[in-house]
Amino acid sequence: MLKPEIKELLLDGTVIPAHPLALHKNRKLDEKSQRRLTNYYMDAGAGGIAVGVHTTQFEIRDPRFDLYEKVLRMAAEEVKHRELQKPFIKIAGICGGTEHAKEEAVVAKELGYDLGLLSPGGLSHLSEDEMLERTKRVSEIIPVFGFYLQPTVGGRVFSYDFWCEFADIPNVYAIKMAPFNRYQTLDVIRAVCQSKRRDEIALYTGNDDNIVQDLLTSYEVMVDGERVRKSIAGGLLGHWAVWTKRAVELFDEIKSVRNNEVIPASLLRRSQEITDANAAFFDAANGFKGCIAGINEVLARQGLLQGNWCLLEQEKLSPGQSAEIDRVYRDYPHLNDDAFVKQLNVSK
Ligand SMILES: N[C@@H](CC=O)C(=O)O
Protein backbone atom coordinates (compact mmCIF):
# COMPACT_ATOMS: atom_id res chain seq x y z
CA MET A 1 0.00 0.00 0.00
CA LEU A 2 2.95 2.34 0.54
CA LYS A 3 4.48 3.61 -2.71
CA PRO A 4 7.95 2.01 -3.19
CA GLU A 5 9.75 5.35 -3.61
CA ILE A 6 8.15 6.69 -0.43
CA LYS A 7 9.05 3.53 1.46
CA GLU A 8 12.64 3.76 0.27
CA LEU A 9 12.99 7.38 1.41
CA LEU A 10 11.30 6.65 4.72
CA LEU A 11 13.67 3.78 5.46
CA ASP A 12 16.72 5.65 4.26
CA GLY A 13 15.82 8.47 6.64
CA THR A 14 14.86 12.07 6.13
CA VAL A 15 13.82 15.34 7.75
CA ILE A 16 10.08 15.64 8.32
CA PRO A 17 8.91 18.89 9.92
CA ALA A 18 5.61 18.87 11.80
CA HIS A 19 3.68 21.58 9.94
CA PRO A 20 2.41 24.58 11.97
CA LEU A 21 -0.81 26.50 11.46
CA ALA A 22 -0.65 30.07 10.14
CA LEU A 23 -3.21 32.46 11.60
CA HIS A 24 -4.13 36.10 11.30
CA LYS A 25 -4.35 38.21 14.43
CA ASN A 26 -8.09 37.45 14.58
CA ARG A 27 -7.13 33.72 14.78
CA LYS A 28 -8.57 32.95 11.35
CA LEU A 29 -6.54 30.86 8.92
CA ASP A 30 -3.89 32.85 7.06
CA GLU A 31 -3.95 30.91 3.81
CA LYS A 32 -1.08 32.75 2.17
CA SER A 33 1.31 32.09 5.05
CA GLN A 34 0.04 28.51 5.42
CA ARG A 35 0.90 27.76 1.81
CA ARG A 36 4.19 29.65 2.08
CA LEU A 37 5.22 27.45 5.01
CA THR A 38 4.69 24.28 3.00
CA ASN A 39 6.89 25.77 0.30
CA TYR A 40 9.53 26.78 2.84
CA TYR A 41 9.85 23.14 3.90
CA MET A 42 10.25 22.00 0.31
CA ASP A 43 12.75 24.80 -0.41
CA ALA A 44 14.73 23.89 2.70
CA GLY A 45 15.15 20.35 1.40
CA ALA A 46 12.91 18.47 3.83
CA GLY A 47 11.93 15.00 2.70
CA GLY A 48 8.33 15.34 3.76
CA ILE A 49 5.85 17.08 5.99
CA ALA A 50 3.42 16.00 8.68
CA VAL A 51 0.16 17.96 8.68
CA GLY A 52 -2.72 17.85 11.13
CA VAL A 53 -0.33 17.02 13.95
CA HIS A 54 0.44 18.75 17.27
CA THR A 55 2.09 21.81 15.68
CA THR A 56 -0.89 22.20 13.33
CA GLN A 57 -2.90 22.35 16.57
CA PHE A 58 -5.27 19.56 17.48
CA GLU A 59 -8.12 22.11 17.69
CA ILE A 60 -8.31 22.21 13.88
CA ARG A 61 -10.68 19.27 14.44
CA ASP A 62 -12.96 21.29 16.69
CA PRO A 63 -16.21 22.06 14.77
CA ARG A 64 -15.73 25.70 15.82
CA PHE A 65 -12.67 25.87 13.58
CA ASP A 66 -13.21 22.92 11.23
CA LEU A 67 -9.83 23.18 9.54
CA TYR A 68 -8.57 19.58 9.43
CA GLU A 69 -9.49 18.77 5.86
CA LYS A 70 -8.73 22.28 4.67
CA VAL A 71 -5.14 22.42 5.90
CA LEU A 72 -4.44 18.87 4.72
CA ARG A 73 -5.78 19.80 1.30
CA MET A 74 -3.78 23.04 1.10
CA ALA A 75 -0.49 21.33 1.93
CA ALA A 76 -1.18 18.54 -0.58
CA GLU A 77 -1.98 21.13 -3.25
CA GLU A 78 1.27 23.00 -2.65
CA VAL A 79 3.30 19.81 -2.89
CA LYS A 80 1.54 18.81 -6.10
CA HIS A 81 2.00 22.26 -7.55
CA ARG A 82 5.79 22.10 -7.13
CA GLU A 83 6.09 18.95 -9.27
CA LEU A 84 9.16 17.88 -7.30
CA GLN A 85 11.48 15.54 -9.13
CA LYS A 86 12.07 13.47 -6.01
CA PRO A 87 9.83 11.70 -3.51
CA PHE A 88 8.28 13.84 -0.80
CA ILE A 89 6.45 12.10 2.05
CA LYS A 90 3.04 13.43 3.02
CA ILE A 91 1.93 12.39 6.49
CA ALA A 92 -1.43 13.20 8.01
CA GLY A 93 -1.96 13.38 11.74
CA ILE A 94 -4.76 11.05 12.83
CA CYS A 95 -6.42 11.28 16.24
CA GLY A 96 -9.23 10.04 18.39
CA GLY A 97 -11.02 6.77 19.04
CA THR A 98 -11.21 4.09 16.36
CA GLU A 99 -14.20 5.44 14.45
CA HIS A 100 -12.94 9.02 14.42
CA ALA A 101 -9.43 7.89 13.48
CA LYS A 102 -10.85 5.85 10.60
CA GLU A 103 -12.73 8.89 9.33
CA GLU A 104 -9.56 10.99 9.39
CA ALA A 105 -7.67 8.19 7.66
CA VAL A 106 -10.22 8.22 4.84
CA VAL A 107 -9.85 12.00 4.42
CA ALA A 108 -6.05 11.71 4.42
CA LYS A 109 -6.10 8.85 1.94
CA GLU A 110 -8.45 10.69 -0.41
CA LEU A 111 -6.19 13.73 -0.32
CA GLY A 112 -3.22 11.61 -1.37
CA TYR A 113 -1.38 11.36 1.94
CA ASP A 114 1.11 8.51 2.15
CA LEU A 115 0.85 7.65 5.82
CA GLY A 116 -1.18 8.48 8.89
CA LEU A 117 0.66 9.44 12.09
CA LEU A 118 -1.60 7.74 14.57
CA SER A 119 -1.66 9.69 17.82
CA PRO A 120 -2.30 7.83 21.08
CA GLY A 121 -3.19 11.17 22.73
CA GLY A 122 -6.19 11.28 25.03
CA LEU A 123 -6.86 7.55 24.86
CA SER A 124 -5.58 6.39 28.21
CA HIS A 125 -8.95 4.72 28.89
CA LEU A 126 -8.23 2.16 26.14
CA SER A 127 -6.33 -1.03 26.91
CA GLU A 128 -3.22 -1.91 24.92
CA ASP A 129 -5.26 -4.54 23.05
CA GLU A 130 -7.81 -1.90 22.13
CA MET A 131 -5.05 0.41 20.95
CA LEU A 132 -3.66 -2.39 18.77
CA GLU A 133 -7.11 -3.08 17.38
CA ARG A 134 -7.51 0.62 16.56
CA THR A 135 -4.15 0.58 14.77
CA LYS A 136 -5.19 -2.45 12.71
CA ARG A 137 -8.47 -0.81 11.68
CA VAL A 138 -6.73 2.41 10.62
CA SER A 139 -3.99 0.48 8.83
CA GLU A 140 -6.66 -1.10 6.63
CA ILE A 141 -7.26 2.39 5.24
CA ILE A 142 -3.82 4.04 5.17
CA PRO A 143 -0.24 2.96 6.00
CA VAL A 144 0.46 3.76 9.62
CA PHE A 145 3.21 5.81 11.20
CA GLY A 146 3.09 4.77 14.87
CA PHE A 147 3.66 7.29 17.62
CA TYR A 148 5.07 6.91 21.13
CA LEU A 149 4.07 10.20 22.80
CA GLN A 150 5.36 11.22 26.20
CA PRO A 151 2.81 11.25 29.07
CA THR A 152 3.56 14.92 29.96
CA VAL A 153 1.80 16.07 26.78
CA GLY A 154 -1.07 13.60 26.67
CA GLY A 155 0.63 10.35 25.75
CA ARG A 156 1.08 7.23 27.84
CA VAL A 157 3.56 4.47 28.58
CA PHE A 158 3.25 1.28 26.54
CA SER A 159 4.79 -2.09 27.33
CA TYR A 160 7.53 -3.79 25.33
CA ASP A 161 4.96 -6.46 24.36
CA PHE A 162 2.67 -3.79 22.96
CA TRP A 163 5.41 -2.62 20.60
CA CYS A 164 6.20 -6.22 19.58
CA GLU A 165 2.61 -6.69 18.46
CA PHE A 166 2.49 -3.22 16.95
CA ALA A 167 5.52 -3.96 14.77
CA ASP A 168 3.86 -7.10 13.43
CA ILE A 169 0.88 -5.19 11.99
CA PRO A 170 1.41 -5.48 8.24
CA ASN A 171 0.67 -1.89 7.18
CA VAL A 172 2.80 -0.20 9.85
CA TYR A 173 5.83 1.32 8.15
CA ALA A 174 7.30 3.72 10.71
CA ILE A 175 7.24 4.69 14.37
CA LYS A 176 7.87 8.15 15.78
CA MET A 177 9.51 7.68 19.15
CA ALA A 178 8.84 10.64 21.42
CA PRO A 179 8.64 9.22 24.93
CA PHE A 180 11.53 11.52 25.97
CA ASN A 181 12.85 8.53 27.86
CA ARG A 182 15.80 6.27 27.04
CA TYR A 183 14.29 3.10 28.50
CA GLN A 184 11.04 3.48 26.59
CA THR A 185 12.86 4.38 23.38
CA LEU A 186 14.89 1.18 23.76
CA ASP A 187 11.71 -0.82 24.25
CA VAL A 188 10.51 0.25 20.81
CA ILE A 189 13.86 -0.42 19.14
CA ARG A 190 14.13 -3.89 20.71
CA ALA A 191 10.53 -4.70 19.85
CA VAL A 192 10.95 -3.69 16.22
CA CYS A 193 14.22 -5.63 15.94
CA GLN A 194 12.58 -8.84 17.11
CA SER A 195 9.83 -8.51 14.48
CA LYS A 196 10.04 -10.25 11.12
CA ARG A 197 9.02 -6.85 9.75
CA ARG A 198 12.06 -5.05 11.16
CA ASP A 199 13.40 -4.13 7.72
CA GLU A 200 10.00 -2.75 6.75
CA ILE A 201 9.72 -0.35 9.67
CA ALA A 202 11.54 2.98 9.80
CA LEU A 203 12.27 4.41 13.23
CA TYR A 204 11.97 8.19 13.56
CA THR A 205 12.96 10.29 16.51
CA GLY A 206 10.56 12.66 18.18
CA ASN A 207 12.75 12.86 21.27
CA ASP A 208 13.46 16.58 21.30
CA ASP A 209 15.78 16.18 24.25
CA ASN A 210 18.06 13.82 22.30
CA ILE A 211 17.60 14.48 18.57
CA VAL A 212 21.19 14.30 17.36
CA GLN A 213 22.27 11.38 19.53
CA ASP A 214 19.21 9.40 18.50
CA LEU A 215 20.17 9.92 14.87
CA LEU A 216 23.86 9.12 15.39
CA THR A 217 23.41 5.86 17.21
CA SER A 218 23.32 2.46 15.64
CA TYR A 219 21.62 -0.01 17.99
CA GLU A 220 22.55 -3.66 18.26
CA VAL A 221 19.94 -6.00 19.65
CA MET A 222 20.24 -9.75 20.27
CA VAL A 223 17.45 -11.65 18.53
CA ASP A 224 17.48 -15.46 18.81
CA GLY A 225 21.23 -15.43 19.38
CA GLU A 226 21.89 -13.13 16.40
CA ARG A 227 22.96 -9.49 16.55
CA VAL A 228 20.49 -7.28 14.72
CA ARG A 229 21.47 -3.70 13.89
CA LYS A 230 18.99 -0.91 13.56
CA SER A 231 19.32 2.86 13.37
CA ILE A 232 16.84 5.63 13.91
CA ALA A 233 16.45 6.58 10.28
CA GLY A 234 15.24 10.16 10.55
CA GLY A 235 13.16 12.61 12.52
CA LEU A 236 9.57 13.76 12.50
CA LEU A 237 9.76 16.80 14.70
CA GLY A 238 8.01 20.01 15.66
CA HIS A 239 11.51 21.30 16.35
CA TRP A 240 12.32 20.91 12.67
CA ALA A 241 9.41 23.18 11.71
CA VAL A 242 11.85 26.03 12.35
CA TRP A 243 15.41 26.59 11.15
CA THR A 244 14.64 23.75 8.75
CA LYS A 245 17.39 24.49 6.24
CA ARG A 246 19.98 24.06 9.01
CA ALA A 247 18.23 20.89 10.20
CA VAL A 248 18.52 19.39 6.74
CA GLU A 249 22.23 20.27 6.58
CA LEU A 250 22.81 18.81 10.03
CA PHE A 251 20.93 15.66 9.11
CA ASP A 252 23.07 15.21 5.99
CA GLU A 253 26.19 15.60 8.14
CA ILE A 254 24.89 13.01 10.61
CA LYS A 255 24.11 10.61 7.79
CA SER A 256 27.59 10.92 6.39
CA VAL A 257 29.21 9.78 9.66
CA ARG A 258 26.69 7.68 11.50
CA ASN A 259 27.95 4.38 10.21
CA ASN A 260 31.54 5.19 11.19
CA GLU A 261 33.16 3.89 14.34
CA VAL A 262 34.33 7.40 15.22
CA ILE A 263 31.82 10.22 15.59
CA PRO A 264 33.09 13.84 15.56
CA ALA A 265 32.91 15.37 19.03
CA SER A 266 31.61 18.57 17.39
CA LEU A 267 28.36 16.75 16.62
CA LEU A 268 27.93 15.84 20.26
CA ARG A 269 28.41 19.50 21.19
CA ARG A 270 25.88 20.53 18.56
CA SER A 271 23.53 17.95 20.00
CA GLN A 272 23.47 19.79 23.32
CA GLU A 273 23.03 23.17 21.62
CA ILE A 274 20.03 21.84 19.73
CA THR A 275 18.50 20.45 22.90
CA ASP A 276 19.01 23.84 24.54
CA ALA A 277 17.36 25.62 21.59
CA ASN A 278 14.53 23.11 21.80
CA ALA A 279 14.02 23.92 25.47
CA ALA A 280 13.38 27.54 24.48
CA PHE A 281 11.07 26.79 21.54
CA PHE A 282 9.19 24.04 23.36
CA ASP A 283 9.04 25.76 26.71
CA ALA A 284 10.49 22.81 28.57
CA ALA A 285 10.73 24.96 31.71
CA ASN A 286 6.94 25.11 31.87
CA GLY A 287 6.04 21.55 30.96
CA PHE A 288 5.86 22.39 27.20
CA LYS A 289 2.85 24.71 27.66
CA GLY A 290 4.19 27.26 25.20
CA CYS A 291 5.52 24.81 22.61
CA ILE A 292 3.15 25.68 19.76
CA ALA A 293 3.40 29.43 20.36
CA GLY A 294 7.19 29.04 20.67
CA ILE A 295 7.51 27.44 17.25
CA ASN A 296 5.19 30.09 15.81
CA GLU A 297 7.21 32.85 17.48
CA VAL A 298 10.40 31.77 15.70
CA LEU A 299 8.57 31.59 12.36
CA ALA A 300 7.05 35.02 13.03
CA ARG A 301 10.45 36.52 13.80
CA GLN A 302 11.60 35.23 10.42
CA GLY A 303 8.55 36.68 8.67
CA LEU A 304 7.13 33.29 7.72
CA LEU A 305 4.13 33.83 10.00
CA GLN A 306 2.41 37.10 10.86
CA GLY A 307 2.39 36.36 14.57
CA ASN A 308 2.63 33.56 17.12
CA TRP A 309 -1.15 33.29 17.58
CA CYS A 310 -2.82 29.94 18.22
CA LEU A 311 -6.46 28.95 17.80
CA LEU A 312 -7.02 29.01 21.55
CA GLU A 313 -6.29 32.28 23.28
CA GLN A 314 -4.80 30.54 26.29
CA GLU A 315 -2.22 28.85 24.08
CA LYS A 316 0.57 31.42 24.15
CA LEU A 317 4.19 32.01 25.08
CA SER A 318 4.98 31.40 28.74
CA PRO A 319 6.48 34.17 30.85
CA GLY A 320 10.18 34.35 30.03
CA GLN A 321 9.91 32.18 26.91
CA SER A 322 10.51 35.02 24.49
CA ALA A 323 13.70 35.94 26.36
CA GLU A 324 14.79 32.30 26.18
CA ILE A 325 14.29 32.37 22.42
CA ASP A 326 16.38 35.59 22.31
CA ARG A 327 19.07 33.76 24.25
CA VAL A 328 19.32 30.73 21.97
CA TYR A 329 19.26 33.01 18.92
CA ARG A 330 22.18 34.90 20.43
CA ASP A 331 24.15 31.92 21.72
CA TYR A 332 23.83 29.64 18.69
CA PRO A 333 23.80 31.89 15.60
CA HIS A 334 24.98 28.95 13.45
CA LEU A 335 21.72 27.06 14.12
CA ASN A 336 19.25 29.50 12.56
CA ASP A 337 18.40 29.80 8.87
CA ASP A 338 17.37 33.46 8.87
CA ALA A 339 19.60 34.29 5.91
CA PHE A 340 18.07 31.46 3.88
CA VAL A 341 14.53 32.57 4.74
CA LYS A 342 15.35 36.18 3.86
CA GLN A 343 16.51 35.09 0.47
CA LEU A 344 13.16 33.37 -0.10
CA ASN A 345 11.80 36.93 -0.36
CA VAL A 346 9.39 36.59 2.49
CA SER A 347 7.25 39.71 2.76
CA LYS A 348 5.07 40.26 5.79
N1 LIG B 1 8.60 15.74 20.32
C1 LIG B 1 7.46 15.96 19.62
C2 LIG B 1 6.37 16.42 20.50
C3 LIG B 1 5.33 15.45 20.48
O1 LIG B 1 4.68 15.18 19.54
C4 LIG B 1 7.70 16.86 18.46
O2 LIG B 1 8.05 16.36 17.47
O3 LIG B 1 7.51 18.03 18.47
mmCIF file of N, CA, C and O and ligand atoms in Angstrom, residues 18 54-55 147 149 153 176 178 180 206-208 236-239 282, ligand 1:
data_model
loop_
_atom_site.group_PDB
_atom_site.id
_atom_site.type_symbol
_atom_site.label_atom_id
_atom_site.label_comp_id
_atom_site.label_asym_id
_atom_site.label_seq_id
_atom_site.Cartn_x
_atom_site.Cartn_y
_atom_site.Cartn_z
ATOM 1 N N ALA A 18 7.038 18.907 11.432
ATOM 2 C CA ALA A 18 5.607 18.869 11.801
ATOM 3 C C ALA A 18 5.049 20.257 11.494
ATOM 4 O O ALA A 18 5.474 21.249 12.089
ATOM 5 N N HIS A 54 0.485 17.838 16.119
ATOM 6 C CA HIS A 54 0.443 18.749 17.268
ATOM 7 C C HIS A 54 0.737 20.194 16.902
ATOM 8 O O HIS A 54 0.062 21.100 17.365
ATOM 9 N N THR A 55 1.746 20.420 16.028
ATOM 10 C CA THR A 55 2.085 21.806 15.685
ATOM 11 C C THR A 55 1.020 22.456 14.802
ATOM 12 O O THR A 55 0.938 23.678 14.719
ATOM 13 N N PHE A 147 3.270 6.095 16.863
ATOM 14 C CA PHE A 147 3.662 7.292 17.618
ATOM 15 C C PHE A 147 3.724 6.954 19.109
ATOM 16 O O PHE A 147 2.709 6.579 19.705
ATOM 17 N N LEU A 149 4.140 8.817 22.318
ATOM 18 C CA LEU A 149 4.070 10.202 22.799
ATOM 19 C C LEU A 149 4.256 10.237 24.309
ATOM 20 O O LEU A 149 3.644 9.454 25.046
ATOM 21 N N VAL A 153 2.610 15.311 27.740
ATOM 22 C CA VAL A 153 1.801 16.066 26.779
ATOM 23 C C VAL A 153 0.643 15.211 26.232
ATOM 24 O O VAL A 153 0.237 15.366 25.081
ATOM 25 N N LYS A 176 7.250 6.952 15.199
ATOM 26 C CA LYS A 176 7.869 8.147 15.780
ATOM 27 C C LYS A 176 8.023 7.898 17.270
ATOM 28 O O LYS A 176 7.027 7.689 17.977
ATOM 29 N N ALA A 178 8.744 9.376 20.671
ATOM 30 C CA ALA A 178 8.844 10.637 21.419
ATOM 31 C C ALA A 178 8.467 10.447 22.883
ATOM 32 O O ALA A 178 7.749 11.268 23.455
ATOM 33 N N PHE A 180 10.563 10.709 25.215
ATOM 34 C CA PHE A 180 11.525 11.519 25.971
ATOM 35 C C PHE A 180 12.101 10.678 27.107
ATOM 36 O O PHE A 180 12.245 11.140 28.236
ATOM 37 N N GLY A 206 11.382 11.509 17.800
ATOM 38 C CA GLY A 206 10.558 12.661 18.183
ATOM 39 C C GLY A 206 11.022 13.115 19.552
ATOM 40 O O GLY A 206 10.378 13.918 20.207
ATOM 41 N N ASN A 207 12.170 12.549 19.959
ATOM 42 C CA ASN A 207 12.753 12.859 21.272
ATOM 43 C C ASN A 207 13.511 14.173 21.179
ATOM 44 O O ASN A 207 14.712 14.195 20.867
ATOM 45 N N ASP A 208 12.829 15.258 21.456
ATOM 46 C CA ASP A 208 13.462 16.576 21.296
ATOM 47 C C ASP A 208 14.631 16.790 22.242
ATOM 48 O O ASP A 208 15.447 17.674 22.027
ATOM 49 N N LEU A 236 10.838 13.069 12.782
ATOM 50 C CA LEU A 236 9.570 13.763 12.497
ATOM 51 C C LEU A 236 9.362 14.645 13.724
ATOM 52 O O LEU A 236 9.017 14.165 14.796
ATOM 53 N N LEU A 237 9.609 15.937 13.537
ATOM 54 C CA LEU A 237 9.760 16.800 14.703
ATOM 55 C C LEU A 237 9.117 18.174 14.535
ATOM 56 O O LEU A 237 9.286 18.825 13.486
ATOM 57 N N GLY A 238 8.459 18.620 15.598
ATOM 58 C CA GLY A 238 8.013 20.011 15.659
ATOM 59 C C GLY A 238 9.216 20.930 15.653
ATOM 60 O O GLY A 238 9.196 22.014 15.068
ATOM 61 N N HIS A 239 10.286 20.495 16.293
ATOM 62 C CA HIS A 239 11.512 21.298 16.346
ATOM 63 C C HIS A 239 12.012 21.632 14.933
ATOM 64 O O HIS A 239 12.556 22.710 14.694
ATOM 65 N N PHE A 282 10.242 24.938 22.843
ATOM 66 C CA PHE A 282 9.189 24.044 23.356
ATOM 67 C C PHE A 282 8.781 24.352 24.788
ATOM 68 O O PHE A 282 7.920 23.704 25.346
HETATM 69 N N1 LIG B 1 8.602 15.739 20.315
HETATM 70 C C1 LIG B 1 7.460 15.958 19.624
HETATM 71 C C2 LIG B 1 6.368 16.421 20.498
HETATM 72 C C3 LIG B 1 5.329 15.450 20.483
HETATM 73 O O1 LIG B 1 4.677 15.185 19.537
HETATM 74 C C4 LIG B 1 7.701 16.862 18.464
HETATM 75 O O2 LIG B 1 8.053 16.361 17.467
HETATM 76 O O3 LIG B 1 7.514 18.029 18.472
#
